[in-house]
mmCIF file of C-alpha atoms in Angstrom:
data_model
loop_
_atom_site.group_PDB
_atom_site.id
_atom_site.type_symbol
_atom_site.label_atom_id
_atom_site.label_comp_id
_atom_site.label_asym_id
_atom_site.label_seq_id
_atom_site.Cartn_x
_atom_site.Cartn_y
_atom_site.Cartn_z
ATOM 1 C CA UNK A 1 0.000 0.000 0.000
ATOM 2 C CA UNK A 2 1.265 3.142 -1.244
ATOM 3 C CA UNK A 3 2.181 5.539 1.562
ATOM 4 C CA UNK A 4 0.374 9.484 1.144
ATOM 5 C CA UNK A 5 3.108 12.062 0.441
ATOM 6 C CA UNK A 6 2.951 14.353 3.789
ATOM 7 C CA UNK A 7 1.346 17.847 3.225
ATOM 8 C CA UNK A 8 3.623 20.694 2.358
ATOM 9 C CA UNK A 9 4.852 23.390 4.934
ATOM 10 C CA UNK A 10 3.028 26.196 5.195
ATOM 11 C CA UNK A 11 5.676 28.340 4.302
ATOM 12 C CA UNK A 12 6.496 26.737 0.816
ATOM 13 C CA UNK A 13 2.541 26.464 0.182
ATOM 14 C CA UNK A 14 2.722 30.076 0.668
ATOM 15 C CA UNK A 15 6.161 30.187 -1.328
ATOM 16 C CA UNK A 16 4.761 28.932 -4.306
ATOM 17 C CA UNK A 17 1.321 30.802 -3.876
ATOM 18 C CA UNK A 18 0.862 33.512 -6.639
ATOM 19 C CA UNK A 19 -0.791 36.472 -5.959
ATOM 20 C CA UNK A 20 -3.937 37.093 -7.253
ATOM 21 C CA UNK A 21 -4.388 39.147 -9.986
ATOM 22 C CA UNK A 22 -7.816 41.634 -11.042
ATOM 23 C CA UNK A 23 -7.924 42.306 -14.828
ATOM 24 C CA UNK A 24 -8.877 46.298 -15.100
ATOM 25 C CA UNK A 25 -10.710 47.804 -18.054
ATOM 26 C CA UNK A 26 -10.910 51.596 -18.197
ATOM 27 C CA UNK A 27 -14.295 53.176 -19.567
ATOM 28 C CA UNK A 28 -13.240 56.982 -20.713
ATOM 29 C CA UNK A 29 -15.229 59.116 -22.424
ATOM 30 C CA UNK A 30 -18.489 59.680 -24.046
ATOM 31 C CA UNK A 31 -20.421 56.949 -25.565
ATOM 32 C CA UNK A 32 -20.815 57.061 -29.121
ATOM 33 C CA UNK A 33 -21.575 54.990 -32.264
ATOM 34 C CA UNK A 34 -18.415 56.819 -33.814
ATOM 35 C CA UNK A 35 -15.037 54.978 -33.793
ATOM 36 C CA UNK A 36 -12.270 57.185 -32.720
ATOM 37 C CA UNK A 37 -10.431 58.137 -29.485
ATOM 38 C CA UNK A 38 -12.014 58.988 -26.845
ATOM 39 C CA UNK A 39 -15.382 57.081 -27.407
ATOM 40 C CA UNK A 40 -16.862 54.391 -26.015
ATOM 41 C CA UNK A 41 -19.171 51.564 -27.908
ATOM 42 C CA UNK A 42 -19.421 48.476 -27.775
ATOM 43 C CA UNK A 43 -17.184 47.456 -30.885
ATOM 44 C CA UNK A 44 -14.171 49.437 -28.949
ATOM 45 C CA UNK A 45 -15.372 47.832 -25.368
ATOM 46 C CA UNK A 46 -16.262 44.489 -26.173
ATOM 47 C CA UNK A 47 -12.343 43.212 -26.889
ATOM 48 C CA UNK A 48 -11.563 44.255 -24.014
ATOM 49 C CA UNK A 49 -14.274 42.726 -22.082
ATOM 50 C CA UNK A 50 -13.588 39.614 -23.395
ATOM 51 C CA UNK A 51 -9.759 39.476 -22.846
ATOM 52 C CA UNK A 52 -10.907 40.646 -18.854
ATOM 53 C CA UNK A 53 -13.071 37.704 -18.414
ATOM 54 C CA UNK A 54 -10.407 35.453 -20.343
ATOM 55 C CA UNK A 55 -8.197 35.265 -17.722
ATOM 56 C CA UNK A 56 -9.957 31.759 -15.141
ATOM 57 C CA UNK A 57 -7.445 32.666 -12.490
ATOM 58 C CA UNK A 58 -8.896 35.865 -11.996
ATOM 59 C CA UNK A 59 -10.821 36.124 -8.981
ATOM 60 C CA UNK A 60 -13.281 39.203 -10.359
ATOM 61 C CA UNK A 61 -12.967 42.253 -12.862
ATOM 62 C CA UNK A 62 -12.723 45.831 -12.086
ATOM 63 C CA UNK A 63 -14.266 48.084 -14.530
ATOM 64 C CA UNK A 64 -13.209 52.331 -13.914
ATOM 65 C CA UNK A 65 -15.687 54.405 -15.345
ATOM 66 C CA UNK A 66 -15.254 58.373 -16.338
ATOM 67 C CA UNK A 67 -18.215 58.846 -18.727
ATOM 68 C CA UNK A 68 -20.715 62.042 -18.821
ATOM 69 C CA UNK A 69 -23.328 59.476 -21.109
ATOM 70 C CA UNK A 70 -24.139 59.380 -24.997
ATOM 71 C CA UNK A 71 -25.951 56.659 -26.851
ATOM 72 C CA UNK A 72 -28.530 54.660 -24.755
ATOM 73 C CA UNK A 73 -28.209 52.196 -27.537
ATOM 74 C CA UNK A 74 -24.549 51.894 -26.669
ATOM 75 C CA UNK A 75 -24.938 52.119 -23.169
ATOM 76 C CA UNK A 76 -27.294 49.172 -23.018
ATOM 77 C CA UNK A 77 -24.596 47.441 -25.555
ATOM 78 C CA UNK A 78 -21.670 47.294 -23.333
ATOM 79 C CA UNK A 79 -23.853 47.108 -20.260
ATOM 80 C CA UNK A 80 -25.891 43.661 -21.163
ATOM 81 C CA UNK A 81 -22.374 42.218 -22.543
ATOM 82 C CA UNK A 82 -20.688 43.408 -19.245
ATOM 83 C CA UNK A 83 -23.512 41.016 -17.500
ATOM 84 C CA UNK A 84 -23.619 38.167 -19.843
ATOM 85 C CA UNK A 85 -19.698 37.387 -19.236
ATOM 86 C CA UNK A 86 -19.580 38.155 -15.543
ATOM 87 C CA UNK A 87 -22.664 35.360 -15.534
ATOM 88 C CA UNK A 88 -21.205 33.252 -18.081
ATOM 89 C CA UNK A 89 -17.660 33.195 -16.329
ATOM 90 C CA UNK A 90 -18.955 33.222 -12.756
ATOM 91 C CA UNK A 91 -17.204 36.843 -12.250
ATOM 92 C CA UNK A 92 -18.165 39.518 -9.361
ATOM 93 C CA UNK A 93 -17.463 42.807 -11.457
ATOM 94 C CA UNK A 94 -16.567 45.622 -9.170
ATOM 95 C CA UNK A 95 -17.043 49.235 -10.817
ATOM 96 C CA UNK A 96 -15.474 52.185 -9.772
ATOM 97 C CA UNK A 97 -16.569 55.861 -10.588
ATOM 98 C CA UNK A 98 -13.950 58.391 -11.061
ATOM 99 C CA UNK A 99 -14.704 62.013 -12.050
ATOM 100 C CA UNK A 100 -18.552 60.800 -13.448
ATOM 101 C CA UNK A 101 -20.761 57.674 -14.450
ATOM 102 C CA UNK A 102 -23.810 59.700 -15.628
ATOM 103 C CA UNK A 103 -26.988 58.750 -17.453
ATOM 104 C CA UNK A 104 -24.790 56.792 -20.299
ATOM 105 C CA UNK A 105 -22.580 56.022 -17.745
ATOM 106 C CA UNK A 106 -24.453 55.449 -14.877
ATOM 107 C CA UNK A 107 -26.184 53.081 -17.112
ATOM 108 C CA UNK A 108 -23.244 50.781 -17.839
ATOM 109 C CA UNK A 109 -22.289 51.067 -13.969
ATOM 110 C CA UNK A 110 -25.549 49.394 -12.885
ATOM 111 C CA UNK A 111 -24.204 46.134 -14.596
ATOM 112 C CA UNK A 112 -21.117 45.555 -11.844
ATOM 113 C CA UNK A 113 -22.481 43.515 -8.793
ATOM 114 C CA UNK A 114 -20.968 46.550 -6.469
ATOM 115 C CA UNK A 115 -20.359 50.220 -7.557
ATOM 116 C CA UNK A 116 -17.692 52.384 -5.509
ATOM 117 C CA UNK A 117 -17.432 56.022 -5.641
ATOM 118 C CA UNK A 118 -15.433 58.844 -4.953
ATOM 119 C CA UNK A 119 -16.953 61.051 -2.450
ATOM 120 C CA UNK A 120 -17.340 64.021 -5.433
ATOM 121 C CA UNK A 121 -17.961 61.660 -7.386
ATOM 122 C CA UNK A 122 -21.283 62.424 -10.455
ATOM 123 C CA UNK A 123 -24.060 59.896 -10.464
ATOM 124 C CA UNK A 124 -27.149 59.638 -11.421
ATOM 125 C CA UNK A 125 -28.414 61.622 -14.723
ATOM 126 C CA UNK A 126 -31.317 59.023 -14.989
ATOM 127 C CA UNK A 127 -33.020 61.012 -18.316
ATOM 128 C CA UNK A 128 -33.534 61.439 -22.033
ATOM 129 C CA UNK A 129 -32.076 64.723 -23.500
ATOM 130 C CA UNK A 130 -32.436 65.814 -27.074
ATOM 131 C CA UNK A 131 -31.070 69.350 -27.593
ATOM 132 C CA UNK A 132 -30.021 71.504 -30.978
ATOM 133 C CA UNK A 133 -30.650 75.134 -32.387
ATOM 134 C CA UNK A 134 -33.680 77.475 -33.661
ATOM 135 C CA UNK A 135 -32.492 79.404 -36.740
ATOM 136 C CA UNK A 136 -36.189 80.613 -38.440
ATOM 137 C CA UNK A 137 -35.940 83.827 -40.156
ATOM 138 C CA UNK A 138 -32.191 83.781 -40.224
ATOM 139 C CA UNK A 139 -31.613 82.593 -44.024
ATOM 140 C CA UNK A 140 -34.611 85.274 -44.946
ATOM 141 C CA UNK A 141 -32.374 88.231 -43.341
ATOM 142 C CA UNK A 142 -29.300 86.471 -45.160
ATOM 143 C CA UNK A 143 -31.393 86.653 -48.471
ATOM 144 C CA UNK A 144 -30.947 82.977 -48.704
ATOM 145 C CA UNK A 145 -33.602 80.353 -49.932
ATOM 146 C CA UNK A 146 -33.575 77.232 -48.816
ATOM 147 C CA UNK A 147 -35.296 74.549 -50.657
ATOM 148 C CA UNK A 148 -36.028 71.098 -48.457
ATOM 149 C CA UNK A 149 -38.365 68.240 -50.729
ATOM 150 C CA UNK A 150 -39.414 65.205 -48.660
ATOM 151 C CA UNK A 151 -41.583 61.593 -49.150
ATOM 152 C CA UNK A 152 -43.493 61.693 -45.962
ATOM 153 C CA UNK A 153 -45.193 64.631 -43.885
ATOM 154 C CA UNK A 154 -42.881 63.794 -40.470
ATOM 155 C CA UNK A 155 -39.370 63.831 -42.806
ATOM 156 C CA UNK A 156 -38.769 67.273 -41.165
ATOM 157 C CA UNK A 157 -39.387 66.902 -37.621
ATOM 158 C CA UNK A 158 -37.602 69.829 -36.103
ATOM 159 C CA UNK A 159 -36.074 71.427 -39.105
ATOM 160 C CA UNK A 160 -34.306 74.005 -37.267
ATOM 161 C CA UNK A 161 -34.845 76.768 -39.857
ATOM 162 C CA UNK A 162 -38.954 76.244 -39.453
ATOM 163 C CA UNK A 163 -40.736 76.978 -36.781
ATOM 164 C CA UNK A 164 -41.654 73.880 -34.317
ATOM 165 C CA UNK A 165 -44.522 72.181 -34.547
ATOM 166 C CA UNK A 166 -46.419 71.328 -31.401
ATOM 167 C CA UNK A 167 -47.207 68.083 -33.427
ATOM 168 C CA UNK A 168 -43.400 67.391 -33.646
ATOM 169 C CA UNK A 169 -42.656 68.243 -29.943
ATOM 170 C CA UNK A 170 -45.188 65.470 -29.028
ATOM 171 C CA UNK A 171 -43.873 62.755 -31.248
ATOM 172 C CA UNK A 172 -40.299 63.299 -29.848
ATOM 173 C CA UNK A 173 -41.480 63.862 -26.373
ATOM 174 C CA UNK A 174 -43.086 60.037 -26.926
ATOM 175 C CA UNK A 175 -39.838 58.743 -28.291
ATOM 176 C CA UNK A 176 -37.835 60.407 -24.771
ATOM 177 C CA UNK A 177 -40.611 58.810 -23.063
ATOM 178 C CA UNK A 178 -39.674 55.640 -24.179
ATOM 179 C CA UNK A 179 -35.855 55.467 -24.058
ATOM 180 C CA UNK A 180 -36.403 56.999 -20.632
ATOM 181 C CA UNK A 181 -38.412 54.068 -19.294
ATOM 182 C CA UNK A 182 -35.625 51.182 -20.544
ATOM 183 C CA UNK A 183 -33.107 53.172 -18.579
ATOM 184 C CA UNK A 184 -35.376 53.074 -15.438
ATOM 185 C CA UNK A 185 -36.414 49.260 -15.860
ATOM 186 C CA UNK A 186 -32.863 48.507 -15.946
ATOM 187 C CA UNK A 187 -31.559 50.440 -13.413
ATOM 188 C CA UNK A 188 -34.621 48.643 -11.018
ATOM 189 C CA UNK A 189 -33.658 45.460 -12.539
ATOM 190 C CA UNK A 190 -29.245 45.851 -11.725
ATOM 191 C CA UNK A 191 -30.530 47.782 -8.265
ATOM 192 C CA UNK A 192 -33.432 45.702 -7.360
ATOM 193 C CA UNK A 193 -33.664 45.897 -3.161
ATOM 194 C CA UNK A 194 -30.907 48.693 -3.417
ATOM 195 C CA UNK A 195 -32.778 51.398 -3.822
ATOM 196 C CA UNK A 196 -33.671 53.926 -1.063
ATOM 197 C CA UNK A 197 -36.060 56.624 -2.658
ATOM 198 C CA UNK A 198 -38.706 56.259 -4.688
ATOM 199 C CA UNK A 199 -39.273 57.207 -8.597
ATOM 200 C CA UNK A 200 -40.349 60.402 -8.180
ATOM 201 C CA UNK A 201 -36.561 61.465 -7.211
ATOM 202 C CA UNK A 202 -34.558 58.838 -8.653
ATOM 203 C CA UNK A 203 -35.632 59.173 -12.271
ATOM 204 C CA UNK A 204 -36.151 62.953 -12.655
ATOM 205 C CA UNK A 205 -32.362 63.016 -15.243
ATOM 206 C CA UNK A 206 -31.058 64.983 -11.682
ATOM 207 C CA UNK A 207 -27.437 64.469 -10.794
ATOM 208 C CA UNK A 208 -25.691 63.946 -7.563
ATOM 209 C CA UNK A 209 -22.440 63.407 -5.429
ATOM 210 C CA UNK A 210 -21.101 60.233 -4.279
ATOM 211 C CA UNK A 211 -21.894 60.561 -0.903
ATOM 212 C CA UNK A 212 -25.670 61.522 -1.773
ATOM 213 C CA UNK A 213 -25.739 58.373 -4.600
ATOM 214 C CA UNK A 214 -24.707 56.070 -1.516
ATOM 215 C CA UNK A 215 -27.785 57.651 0.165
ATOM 216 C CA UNK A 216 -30.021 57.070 -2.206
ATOM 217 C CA UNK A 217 -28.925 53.427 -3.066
ATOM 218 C CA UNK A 218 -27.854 54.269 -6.794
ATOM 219 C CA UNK A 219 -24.088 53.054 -5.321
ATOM 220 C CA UNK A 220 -23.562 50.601 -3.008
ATOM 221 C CA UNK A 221 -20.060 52.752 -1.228
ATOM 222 C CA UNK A 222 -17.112 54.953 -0.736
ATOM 223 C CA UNK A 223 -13.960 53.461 -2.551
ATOM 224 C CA UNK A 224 -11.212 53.542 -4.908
ATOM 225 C CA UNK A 225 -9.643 50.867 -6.604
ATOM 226 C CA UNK A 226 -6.503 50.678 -5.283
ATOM 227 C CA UNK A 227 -7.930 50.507 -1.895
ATOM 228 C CA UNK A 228 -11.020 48.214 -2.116
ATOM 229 C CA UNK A 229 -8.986 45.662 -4.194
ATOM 230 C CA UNK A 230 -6.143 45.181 -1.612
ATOM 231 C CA UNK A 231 -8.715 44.899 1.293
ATOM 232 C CA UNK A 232 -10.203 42.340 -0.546
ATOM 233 C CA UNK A 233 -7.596 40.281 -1.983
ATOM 234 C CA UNK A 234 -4.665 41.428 0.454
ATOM 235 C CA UNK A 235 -1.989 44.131 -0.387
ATOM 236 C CA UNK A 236 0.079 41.528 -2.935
ATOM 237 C CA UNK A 237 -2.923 41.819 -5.319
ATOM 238 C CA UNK A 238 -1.396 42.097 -8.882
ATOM 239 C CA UNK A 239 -4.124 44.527 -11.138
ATOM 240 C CA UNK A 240 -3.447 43.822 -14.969
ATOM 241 C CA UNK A 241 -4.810 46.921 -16.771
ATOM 242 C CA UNK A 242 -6.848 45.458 -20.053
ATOM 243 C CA UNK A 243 -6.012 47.909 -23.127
ATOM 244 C CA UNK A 244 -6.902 48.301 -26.751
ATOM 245 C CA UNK A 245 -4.288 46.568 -28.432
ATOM 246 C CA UNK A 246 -2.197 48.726 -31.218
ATOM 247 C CA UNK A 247 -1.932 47.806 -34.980
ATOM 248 C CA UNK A 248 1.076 45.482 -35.791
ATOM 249 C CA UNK A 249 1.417 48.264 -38.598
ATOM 250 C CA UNK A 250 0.127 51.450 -37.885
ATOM 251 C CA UNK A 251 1.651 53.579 -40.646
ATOM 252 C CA UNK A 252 1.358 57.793 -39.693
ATOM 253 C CA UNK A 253 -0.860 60.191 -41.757
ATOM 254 C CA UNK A 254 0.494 62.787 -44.049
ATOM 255 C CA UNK A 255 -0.851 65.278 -45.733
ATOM 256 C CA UNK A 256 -4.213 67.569 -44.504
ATOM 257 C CA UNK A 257 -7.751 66.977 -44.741
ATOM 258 C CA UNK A 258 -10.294 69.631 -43.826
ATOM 259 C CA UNK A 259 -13.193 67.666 -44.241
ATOM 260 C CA UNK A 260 -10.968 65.629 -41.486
ATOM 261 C CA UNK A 261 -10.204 68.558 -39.203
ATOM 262 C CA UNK A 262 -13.901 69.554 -39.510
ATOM 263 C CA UNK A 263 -14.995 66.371 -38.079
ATOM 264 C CA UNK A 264 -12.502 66.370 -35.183
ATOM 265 C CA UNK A 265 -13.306 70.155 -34.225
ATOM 266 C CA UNK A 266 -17.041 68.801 -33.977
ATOM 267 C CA UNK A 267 -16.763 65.689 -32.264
ATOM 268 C CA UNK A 268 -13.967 67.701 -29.708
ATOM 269 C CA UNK A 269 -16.995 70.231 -29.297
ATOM 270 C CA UNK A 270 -19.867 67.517 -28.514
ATOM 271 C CA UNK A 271 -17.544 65.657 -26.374
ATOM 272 C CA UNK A 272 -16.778 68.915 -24.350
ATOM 273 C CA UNK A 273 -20.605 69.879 -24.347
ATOM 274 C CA UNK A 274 -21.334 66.624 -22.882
ATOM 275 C CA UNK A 275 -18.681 67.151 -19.715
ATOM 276 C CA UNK A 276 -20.494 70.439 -19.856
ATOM 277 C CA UNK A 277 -23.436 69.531 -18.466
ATOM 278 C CA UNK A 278 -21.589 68.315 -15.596
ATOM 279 C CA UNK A 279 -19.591 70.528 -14.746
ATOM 280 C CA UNK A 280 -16.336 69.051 -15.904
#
């Protein structure tokens, strides 16, 4: 009969014990349809998702967020795929807020298991905006005519050189409605028995600190990373930051577009009116 090899010391168990390691993805910036720096959708998120909840050893993901919102299409994109891996892997995913998670942001938060905050930390922003610019009479005074032909009497809801049509305000009022109520049915569904205040002043599109968001149950606590992973996993944790990877060949760009420039002035200029709103 084969004799059992005697148990190892408990110094070369912990010897040849590896740290554990968190995989970290970092959510910056607003969320957009658009592919280049500086947004976030889920074709630019989802690689890096997936290379998080790659690694078996791992025992959770940490997602950062710094987002003022954008797309609720792309908001609910990169928040159902957060959920589907941390279920499909077995994974707690821990979020943590930095300067904001707001309405687009705040939306993708709600799919962690726990959400930690800074104390001035944004939350919240639980709303449908649609904003843009009144120009009637302005080509008229220019001496400029502007001819617009359209299939279909609603083609040119909110033309912003016509005057608005109470007709028009309703049917987009309808559509906020809408997008409004699949951000609150998933932020009850992610929050369910977190809550602390009712509809009334949860879902109103207002904004708050940290501290208050812990108040009202849209966070579950005070934290940073750094902190909340070493209390949990001890002070050798290891946290492997998850980043796009570069092109093999990523030749430079010569030459000058303006159409180019145009784009990036714009895009610059709706990312910075989106921070705007918060302050930031």
């Amino acid at each position: 009969m084969a004799e059992t090899p005697a148990p190892r010391p408990n110094w070369l168990r912990r010897l040849f014990r590896r740290p554990p390691v968190i995989p970290v993805i970092r959510l910056h910036g607003v969320i957009a349809a658009e592919q280049r720096p500086g947004r976030l959708n889920i074709e630019s998120v989802e690689p890096l998702l997936k290379r998080a909840f790659a690694i078996r050893s791992a025992p959770a993901v940490a997602v950062v967020i710094n987002s003022p919102g954008g797309s609720p299409v792309q908001s609910r994109l990169i928040s159902r795929r957060i959920r589907q891996l941390a279920d499909e892997k077995n994974k707690p995913v821990l979020i943590f807020v930095e300067d904001a998670a707001a309405s687009g942001g705040y939306f993708i938060a709600v799919a962690g298991d726990e959400i930690f905050v800074d104390p001035s930390s944004i939350v919240g922003s639980i709303g449908v905006i649609m904003a843009g610019f009144g120009f009637v009479g302005a080509l008229e005074k220019l001496g400029i005519e502007r001819r617009v032909h359209t299939a279909g009497r609603n083609k040119s809801t909110l033309d912003p050189f016509l005057p608005e049509k109470p007709e028009d305000i309703d049917r987009i009022k309808r559509f906020e409605l809408d997008v409004h109520q699949v951000f609150i049915d998933h932020v009850k569904e992610h929050r369910k028995g977190r809550l602390k205040a009712d509809d009334d002043n949860l879902f109103t599109g207002e904004w708050w600190t940290g501290l208050r968001g812990v108040e009202l149950g849209l966070v579950d606590a005070i934290g940073d990373l750094q902190t909340v992973l070493r209390e949990r996993y001890g002070p050798s944790v290891q946290l492997r930051t998850i980043a796009p990877k570069r092109p093999f060949l990523a030749l430079p760009r010569f030459g000058f577009s303006t159409a180019a420039l145009s784009n990036d002035i714009a895009s610059t200029l709706d990312d910075r009116a989106y921070w705007a709103r918060l302050g930031l």
